[in-house]
Tab-separated table of C-alpha atoms in Angstrom:
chain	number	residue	atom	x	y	z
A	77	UNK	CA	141.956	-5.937	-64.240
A	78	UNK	CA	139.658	-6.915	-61.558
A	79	UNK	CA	137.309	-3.992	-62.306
A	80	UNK	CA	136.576	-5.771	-65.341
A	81	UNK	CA	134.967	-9.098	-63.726
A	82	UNK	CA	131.638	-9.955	-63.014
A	83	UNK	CA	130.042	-12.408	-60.638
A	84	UNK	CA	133.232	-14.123	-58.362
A	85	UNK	CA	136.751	-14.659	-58.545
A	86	UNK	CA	138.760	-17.263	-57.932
A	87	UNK	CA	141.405	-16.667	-55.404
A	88	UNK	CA	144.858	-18.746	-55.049
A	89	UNK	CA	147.140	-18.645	-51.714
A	90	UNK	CA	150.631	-20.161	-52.441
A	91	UNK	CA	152.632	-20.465	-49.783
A	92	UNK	CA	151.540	-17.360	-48.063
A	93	UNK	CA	153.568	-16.218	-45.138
A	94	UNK	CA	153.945	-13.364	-42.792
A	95	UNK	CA	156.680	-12.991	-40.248
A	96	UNK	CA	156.742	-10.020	-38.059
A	97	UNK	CA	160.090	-8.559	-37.018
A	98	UNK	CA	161.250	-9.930	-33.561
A	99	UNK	CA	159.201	-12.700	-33.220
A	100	UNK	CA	160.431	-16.588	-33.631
A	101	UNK	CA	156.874	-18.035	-35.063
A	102	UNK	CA	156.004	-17.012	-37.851
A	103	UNK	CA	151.363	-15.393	-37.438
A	104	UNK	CA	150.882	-17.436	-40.781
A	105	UNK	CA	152.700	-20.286	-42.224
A	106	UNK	CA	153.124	-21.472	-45.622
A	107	UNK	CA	149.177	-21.253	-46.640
A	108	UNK	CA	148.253	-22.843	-49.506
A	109	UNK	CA	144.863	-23.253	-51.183
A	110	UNK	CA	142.065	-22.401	-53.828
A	111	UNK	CA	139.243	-20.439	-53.589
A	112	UNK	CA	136.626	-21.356	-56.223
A	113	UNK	CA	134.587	-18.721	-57.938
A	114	UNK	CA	131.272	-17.856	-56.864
A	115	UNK	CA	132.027	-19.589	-53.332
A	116	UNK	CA	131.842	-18.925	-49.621
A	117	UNK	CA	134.549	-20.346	-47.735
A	118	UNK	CA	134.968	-19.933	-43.757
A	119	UNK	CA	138.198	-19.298	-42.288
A	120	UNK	CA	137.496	-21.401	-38.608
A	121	UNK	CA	139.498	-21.383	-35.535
A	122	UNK	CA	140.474	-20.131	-32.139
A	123	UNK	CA	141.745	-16.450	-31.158
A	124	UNK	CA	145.335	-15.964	-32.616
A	125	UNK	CA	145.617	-18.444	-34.626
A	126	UNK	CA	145.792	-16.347	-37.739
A	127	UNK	CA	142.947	-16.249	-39.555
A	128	UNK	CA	142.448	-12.592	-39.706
A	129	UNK	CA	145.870	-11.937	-40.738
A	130	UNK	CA	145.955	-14.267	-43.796
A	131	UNK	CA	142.395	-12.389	-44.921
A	132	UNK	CA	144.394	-9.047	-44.247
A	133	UNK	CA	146.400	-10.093	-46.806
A	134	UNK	CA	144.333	-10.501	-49.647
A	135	UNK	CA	143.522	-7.044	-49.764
A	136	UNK	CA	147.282	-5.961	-48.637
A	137	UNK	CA	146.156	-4.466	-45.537
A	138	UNK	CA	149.226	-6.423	-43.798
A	139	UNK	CA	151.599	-7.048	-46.283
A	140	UNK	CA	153.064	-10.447	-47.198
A	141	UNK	CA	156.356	-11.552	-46.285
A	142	UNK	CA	156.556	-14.232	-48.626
A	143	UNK	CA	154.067	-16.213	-51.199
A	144	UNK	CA	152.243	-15.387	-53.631
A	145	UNK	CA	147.761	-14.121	-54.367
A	146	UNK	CA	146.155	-14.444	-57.637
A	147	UNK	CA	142.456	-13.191	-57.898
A	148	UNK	CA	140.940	-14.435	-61.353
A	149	UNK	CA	144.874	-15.496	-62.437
A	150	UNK	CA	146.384	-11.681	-61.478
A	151	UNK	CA	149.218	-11.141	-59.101
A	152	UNK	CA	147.342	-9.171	-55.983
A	153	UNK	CA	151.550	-8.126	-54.810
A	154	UNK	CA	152.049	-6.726	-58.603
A	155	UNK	CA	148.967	-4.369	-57.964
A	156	UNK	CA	149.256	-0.315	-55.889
A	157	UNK	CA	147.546	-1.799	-52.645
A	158	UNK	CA	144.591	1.206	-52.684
A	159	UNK	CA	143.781	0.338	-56.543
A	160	UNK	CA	143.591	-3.288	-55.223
A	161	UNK	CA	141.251	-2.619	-52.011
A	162	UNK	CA	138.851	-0.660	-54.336
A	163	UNK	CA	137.940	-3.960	-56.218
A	164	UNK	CA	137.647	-5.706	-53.001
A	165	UNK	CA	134.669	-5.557	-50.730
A	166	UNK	CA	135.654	-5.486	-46.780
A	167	UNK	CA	133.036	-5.989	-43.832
A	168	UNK	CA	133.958	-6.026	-40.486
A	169	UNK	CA	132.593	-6.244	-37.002
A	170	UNK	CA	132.999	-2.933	-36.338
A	171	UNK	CA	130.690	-2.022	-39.230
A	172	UNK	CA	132.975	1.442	-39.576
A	173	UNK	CA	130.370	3.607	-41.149
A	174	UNK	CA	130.948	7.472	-41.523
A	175	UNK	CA	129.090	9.244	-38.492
A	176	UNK	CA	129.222	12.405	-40.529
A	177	UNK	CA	128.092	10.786	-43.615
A	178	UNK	CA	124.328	10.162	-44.973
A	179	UNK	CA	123.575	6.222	-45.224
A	180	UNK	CA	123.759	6.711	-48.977
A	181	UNK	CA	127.096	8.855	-48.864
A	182	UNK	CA	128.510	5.762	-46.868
A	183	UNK	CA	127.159	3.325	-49.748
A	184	UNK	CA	128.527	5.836	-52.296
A	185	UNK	CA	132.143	5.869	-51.074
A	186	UNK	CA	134.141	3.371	-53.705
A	187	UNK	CA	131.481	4.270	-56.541
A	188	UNK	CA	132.896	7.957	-56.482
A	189	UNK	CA	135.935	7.005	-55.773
A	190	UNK	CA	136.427	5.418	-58.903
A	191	UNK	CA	134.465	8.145	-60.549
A	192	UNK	CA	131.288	6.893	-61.511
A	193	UNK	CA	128.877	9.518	-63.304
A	194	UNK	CA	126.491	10.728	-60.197
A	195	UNK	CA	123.287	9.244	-61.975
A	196	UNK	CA	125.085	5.772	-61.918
A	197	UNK	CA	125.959	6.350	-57.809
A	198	UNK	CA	122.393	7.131	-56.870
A	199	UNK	CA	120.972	4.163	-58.833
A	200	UNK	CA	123.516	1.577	-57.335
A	201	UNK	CA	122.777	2.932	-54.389
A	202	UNK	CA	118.739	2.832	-54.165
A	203	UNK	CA	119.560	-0.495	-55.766
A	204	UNK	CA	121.558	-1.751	-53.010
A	205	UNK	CA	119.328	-0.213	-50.379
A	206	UNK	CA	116.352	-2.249	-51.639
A	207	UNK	CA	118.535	-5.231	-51.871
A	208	UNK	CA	119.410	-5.035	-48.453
A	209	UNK	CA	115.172	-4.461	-46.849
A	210	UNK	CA	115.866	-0.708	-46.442
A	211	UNK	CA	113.665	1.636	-48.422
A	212	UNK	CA	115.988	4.042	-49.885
A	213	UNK	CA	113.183	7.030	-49.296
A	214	UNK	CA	113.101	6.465	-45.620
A	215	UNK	CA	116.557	5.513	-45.065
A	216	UNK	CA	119.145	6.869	-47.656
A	217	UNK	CA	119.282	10.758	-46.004
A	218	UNK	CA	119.939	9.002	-42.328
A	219	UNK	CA	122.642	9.160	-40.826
A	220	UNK	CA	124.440	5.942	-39.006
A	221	UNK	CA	123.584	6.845	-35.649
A	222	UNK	CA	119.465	6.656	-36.200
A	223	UNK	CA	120.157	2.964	-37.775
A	224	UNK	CA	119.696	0.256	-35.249
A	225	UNK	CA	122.762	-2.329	-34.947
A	226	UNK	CA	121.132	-4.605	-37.458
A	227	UNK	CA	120.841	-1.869	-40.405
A	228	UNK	CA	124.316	-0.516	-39.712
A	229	UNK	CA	125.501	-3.974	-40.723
A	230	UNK	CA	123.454	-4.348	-43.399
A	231	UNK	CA	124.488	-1.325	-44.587
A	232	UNK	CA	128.066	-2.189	-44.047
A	233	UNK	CA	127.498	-5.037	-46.157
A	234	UNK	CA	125.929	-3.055	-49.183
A	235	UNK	CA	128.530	-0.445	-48.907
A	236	UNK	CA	131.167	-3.284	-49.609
A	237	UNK	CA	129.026	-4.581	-52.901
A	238	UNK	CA	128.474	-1.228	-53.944
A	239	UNK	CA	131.455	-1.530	-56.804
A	240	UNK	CA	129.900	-4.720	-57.576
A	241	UNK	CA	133.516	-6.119	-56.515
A	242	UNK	CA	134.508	-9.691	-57.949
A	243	UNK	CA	135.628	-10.574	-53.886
A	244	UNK	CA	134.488	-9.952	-50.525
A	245	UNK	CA	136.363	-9.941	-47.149
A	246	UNK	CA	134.517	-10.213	-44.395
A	247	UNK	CA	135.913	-10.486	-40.679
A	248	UNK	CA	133.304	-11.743	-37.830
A	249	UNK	CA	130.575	-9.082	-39.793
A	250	UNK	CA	127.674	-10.255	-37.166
A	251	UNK	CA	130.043	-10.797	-34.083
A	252	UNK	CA	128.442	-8.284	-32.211
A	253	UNK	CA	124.982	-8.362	-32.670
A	254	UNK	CA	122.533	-9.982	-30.444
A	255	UNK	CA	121.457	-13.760	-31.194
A	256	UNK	CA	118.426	-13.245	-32.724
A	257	UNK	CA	119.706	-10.225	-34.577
A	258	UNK	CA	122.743	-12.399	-35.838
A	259	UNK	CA	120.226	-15.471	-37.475
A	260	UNK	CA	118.322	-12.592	-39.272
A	261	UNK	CA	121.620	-11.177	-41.058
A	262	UNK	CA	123.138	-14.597	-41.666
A	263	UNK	CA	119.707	-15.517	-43.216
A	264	UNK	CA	119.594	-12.092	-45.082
A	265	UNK	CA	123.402	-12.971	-46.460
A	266	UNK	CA	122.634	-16.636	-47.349
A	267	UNK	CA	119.673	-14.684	-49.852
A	268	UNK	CA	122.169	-12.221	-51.117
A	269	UNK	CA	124.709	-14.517	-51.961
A	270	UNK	CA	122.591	-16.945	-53.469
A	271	UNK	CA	121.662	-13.926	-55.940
A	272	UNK	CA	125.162	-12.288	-56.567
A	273	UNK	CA	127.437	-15.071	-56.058
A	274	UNK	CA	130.444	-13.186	-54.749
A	275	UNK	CA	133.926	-14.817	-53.904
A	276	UNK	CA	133.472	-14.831	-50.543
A	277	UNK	CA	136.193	-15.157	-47.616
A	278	UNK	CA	134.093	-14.994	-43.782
A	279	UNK	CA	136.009	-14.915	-40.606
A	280	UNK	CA	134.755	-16.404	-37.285
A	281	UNK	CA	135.071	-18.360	-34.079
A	282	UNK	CA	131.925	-19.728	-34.409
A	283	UNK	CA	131.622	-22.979	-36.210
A	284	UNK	CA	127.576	-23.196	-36.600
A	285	UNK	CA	128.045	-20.208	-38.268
A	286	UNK	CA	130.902	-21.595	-40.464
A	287	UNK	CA	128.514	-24.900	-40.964
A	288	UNK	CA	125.159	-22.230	-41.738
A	289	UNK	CA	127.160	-19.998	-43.836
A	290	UNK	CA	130.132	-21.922	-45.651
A	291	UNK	CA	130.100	-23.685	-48.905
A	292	UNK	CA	133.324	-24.325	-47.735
A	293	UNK	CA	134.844	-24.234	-44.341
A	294	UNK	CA	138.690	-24.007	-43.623
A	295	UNK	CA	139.680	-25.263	-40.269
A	296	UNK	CA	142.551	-23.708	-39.144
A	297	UNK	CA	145.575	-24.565	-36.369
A	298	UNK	CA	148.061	-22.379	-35.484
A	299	UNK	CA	150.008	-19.994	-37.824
A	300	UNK	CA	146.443	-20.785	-39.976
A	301	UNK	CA	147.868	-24.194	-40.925
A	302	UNK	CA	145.035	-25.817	-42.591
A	303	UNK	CA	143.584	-28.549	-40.519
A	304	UNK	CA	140.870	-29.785	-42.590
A	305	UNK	CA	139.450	-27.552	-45.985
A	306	UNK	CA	135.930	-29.219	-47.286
A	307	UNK	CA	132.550	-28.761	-47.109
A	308	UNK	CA	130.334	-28.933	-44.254
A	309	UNK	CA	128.992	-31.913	-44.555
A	310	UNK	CA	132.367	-34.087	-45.275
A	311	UNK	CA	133.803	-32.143	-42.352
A	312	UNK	CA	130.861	-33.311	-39.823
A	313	UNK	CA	130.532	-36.678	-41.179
A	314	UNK	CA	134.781	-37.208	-41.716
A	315	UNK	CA	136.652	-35.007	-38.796
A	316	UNK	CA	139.924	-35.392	-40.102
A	317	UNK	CA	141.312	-35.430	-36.332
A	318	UNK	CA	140.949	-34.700	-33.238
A	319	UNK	CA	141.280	-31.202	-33.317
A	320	UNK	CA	138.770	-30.902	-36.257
A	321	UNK	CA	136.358	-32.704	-33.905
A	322	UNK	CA	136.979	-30.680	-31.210
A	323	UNK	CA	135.457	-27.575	-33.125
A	324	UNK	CA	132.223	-29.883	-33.981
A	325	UNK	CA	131.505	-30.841	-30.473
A	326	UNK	CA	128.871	-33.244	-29.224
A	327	UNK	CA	125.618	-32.177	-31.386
A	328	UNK	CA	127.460	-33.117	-35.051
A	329	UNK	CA	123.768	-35.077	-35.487
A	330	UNK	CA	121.984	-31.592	-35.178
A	331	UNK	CA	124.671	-29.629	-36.806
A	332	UNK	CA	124.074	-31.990	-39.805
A	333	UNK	CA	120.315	-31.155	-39.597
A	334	UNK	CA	121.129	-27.583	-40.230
A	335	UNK	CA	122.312	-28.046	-43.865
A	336	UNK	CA	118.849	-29.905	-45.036
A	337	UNK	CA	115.873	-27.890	-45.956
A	338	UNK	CA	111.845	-29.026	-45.081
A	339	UNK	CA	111.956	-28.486	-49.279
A	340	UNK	CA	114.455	-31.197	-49.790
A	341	UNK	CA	113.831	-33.716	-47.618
A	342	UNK	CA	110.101	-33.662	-48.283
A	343	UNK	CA	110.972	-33.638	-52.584
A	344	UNK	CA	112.389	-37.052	-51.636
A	345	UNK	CA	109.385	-38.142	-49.752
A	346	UNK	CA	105.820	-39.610	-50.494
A	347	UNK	CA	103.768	-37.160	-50.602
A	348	UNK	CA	100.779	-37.230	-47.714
A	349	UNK	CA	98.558	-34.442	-47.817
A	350	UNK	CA	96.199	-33.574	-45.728
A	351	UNK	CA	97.455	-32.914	-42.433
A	352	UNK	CA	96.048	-33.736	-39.348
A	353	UNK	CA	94.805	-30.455	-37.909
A	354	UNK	CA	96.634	-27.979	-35.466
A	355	UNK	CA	99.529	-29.113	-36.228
A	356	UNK	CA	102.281	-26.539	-36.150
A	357	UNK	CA	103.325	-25.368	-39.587
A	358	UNK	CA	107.478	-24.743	-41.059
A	359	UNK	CA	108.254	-23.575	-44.312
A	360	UNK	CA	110.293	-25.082	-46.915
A	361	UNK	CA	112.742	-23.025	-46.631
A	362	UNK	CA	113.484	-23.908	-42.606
A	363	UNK	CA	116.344	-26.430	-41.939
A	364	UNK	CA	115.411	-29.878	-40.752
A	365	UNK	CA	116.793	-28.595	-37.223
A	366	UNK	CA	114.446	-25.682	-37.429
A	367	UNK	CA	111.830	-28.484	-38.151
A	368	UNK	CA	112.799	-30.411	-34.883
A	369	UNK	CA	112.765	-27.358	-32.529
A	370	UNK	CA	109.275	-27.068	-33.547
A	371	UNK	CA	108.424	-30.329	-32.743
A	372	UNK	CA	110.307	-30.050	-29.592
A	373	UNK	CA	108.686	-26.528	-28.579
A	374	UNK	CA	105.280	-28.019	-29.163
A	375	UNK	CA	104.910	-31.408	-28.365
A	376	UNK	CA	104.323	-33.011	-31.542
A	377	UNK	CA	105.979	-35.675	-33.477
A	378	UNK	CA	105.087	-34.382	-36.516
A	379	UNK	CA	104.476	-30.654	-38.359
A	380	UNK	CA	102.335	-29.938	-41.359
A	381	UNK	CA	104.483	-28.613	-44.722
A	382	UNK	CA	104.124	-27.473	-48.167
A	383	UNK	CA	101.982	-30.691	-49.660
A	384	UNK	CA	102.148	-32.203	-46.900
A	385	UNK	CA	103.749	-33.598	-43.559
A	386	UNK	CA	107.443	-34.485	-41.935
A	387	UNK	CA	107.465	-36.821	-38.631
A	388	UNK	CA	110.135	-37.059	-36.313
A	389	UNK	CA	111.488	-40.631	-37.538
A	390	UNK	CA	111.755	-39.066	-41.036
A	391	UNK	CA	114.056	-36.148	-40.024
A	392	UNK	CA	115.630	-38.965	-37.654
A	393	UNK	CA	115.885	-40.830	-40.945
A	394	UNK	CA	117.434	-37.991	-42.851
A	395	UNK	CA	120.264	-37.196	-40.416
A	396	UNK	CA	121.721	-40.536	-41.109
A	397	UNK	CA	121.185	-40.330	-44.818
A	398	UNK	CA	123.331	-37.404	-44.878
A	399	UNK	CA	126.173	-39.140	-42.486
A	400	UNK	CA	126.629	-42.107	-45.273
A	401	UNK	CA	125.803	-40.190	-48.294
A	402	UNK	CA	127.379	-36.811	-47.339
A	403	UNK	CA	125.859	-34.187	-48.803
């Protein structure tokens, strides 16, 4: 059962398809592909086009017409649908925390469901509240409506993983948050899942998001037919058509930027320490675009580093490294 798994699951769509009643089209048609273990993978593409509805049905939350889901090799149709969406963690944009319930009470939700022993409960939960940046003595005896936007969804997020669930859903989770709000929760998730390693399927319309986020990105026509399904880098460097380009736009160059780290391209480098002076400083962990709106934002062609210094030519360098050897 999937209670029993640990870490991620991998997830198979075969042929899934859902027809409602009095309607020619079919919302999704014939879906087919493989989720790997342990992954991310983005569900991309314009309003209506079905994305939402083929997540929906991994947890059964709209019912298949036809096809088949296998999470870790077992039938998803074969399981009772609220057994099923106990072992699957769900985040959406709404956040849908309990008004009337405590932050940890919201966290606690599936945990007592499935009858955990009250001792286990309140150590996931301070657990998960420390995962998440939120001290569980300050914030576990809140209530949702003294949380600002940004710790609802953080907390939406922890209630999910609270079961420790082999698969997470999650549909447009930062949608409605401001911009500078949104990078700090997509930067939060990128640590958690580099920790946890969930099974992870992430809705949006937003394709830097999809290239930031995604180990894998599935672009997806109408009906989700599956336009292009690889990573982020093939995708930028190898649009597989027009429509797939569409979605990267003019800035593929800068997009491409986004998936380097200061830490990687500078292991590859000679090292030059001792930088000039004043120069503006970026961590290693900051993408090579990070890197470049620094240099843009001050004036420089170059910004001091861990051991050392990155010019503009090298990043300039680096960009078309990653076109011809995609990453």
């Amino acid at each position: 059962m999937l209670d029993h798994m640990t870490g991620g699951a991998r997830i198979e769509l075969d042929n899934l398809t859902k027809r409602y009643p009095g309607q020619d089209a079919p919302a999704v048609e014939n879906v087919t592909m493989e989720i790997p273990a342990g992954e991310l993978v983005v569900f991309v593409g314009p309003s209506g086009c079905g994305k939402t509805t083929t997540m929906k049905m991994i947890n059964r939350l709209i019912e298949p017409t036809s096809g088949s889901i296998r999470i870790g090799g077992e039938d998803v149709l074969a399981m009772p649908p609220d057994l099923l969406r106990r072992h699957i963690g769900y985040v959406i944009q709404q956040i849908g925390l309990f008004p009337h319930l405590t932050i940890a009470e919201n966290i606690a939700l599936v945990p007592n469901l499935l009858r955990w022993p009250k001792a286990k409960v309140e150590a996931r939960v301070e657990e998960l509240l420390t995962l998440i940046g939120l001290d569980p003595g300050t914030y576990a005896g809140r209530y949702p409506k003294q949380l600002s936007g940004g710790q609802q969804q953080r907390v939406g997020v922890a209630r999910a993983l609270a079961a420790d669930p082999p698969v997470m859903l999650m549909d447009e989770p930062f949608g409605a948050t401001d911009p500078i709000t949104r990078e700090r929760l997509q930067n939060e998730f990128l640590r958690l899942q580099r920790e946890l390693r969930k099974t992870i399927i992430f809705v949006t319309h937003d394709f830097e998001e999809a290239v930031k986020l995604g180990d894998r990105i599935a672009v997806l026509r109408e009906r989700s037919r599956i336009a292009q399904y690889d990573t982020p880098a093939r995708i930028l460097a190898n649009p597989a058509d027009d429509y797939v380009a569409s979605f990267i736009g003019g800035d593929a160059t800068l997009k491409r930027l986004a998936l380097i780290t200061v830490a990687e391209l500078a292991a590859g480098l000679t090292p030059r320490p001792g930088a000039t002076p004043g120069l503006p400083h970026v961590p290693g962990t900051a993408t090579l675009r990070e890197a470049l709106d620094v240099m843009v934002a001050n004036a420089v062609q170059e910004v001091a580093c861990d051991g050392g210094t990155l010019t503009f030519a090298e990043i300039c360098a680096a960009a078309g490294r990653a076109v011809s050897g995609v990453r």
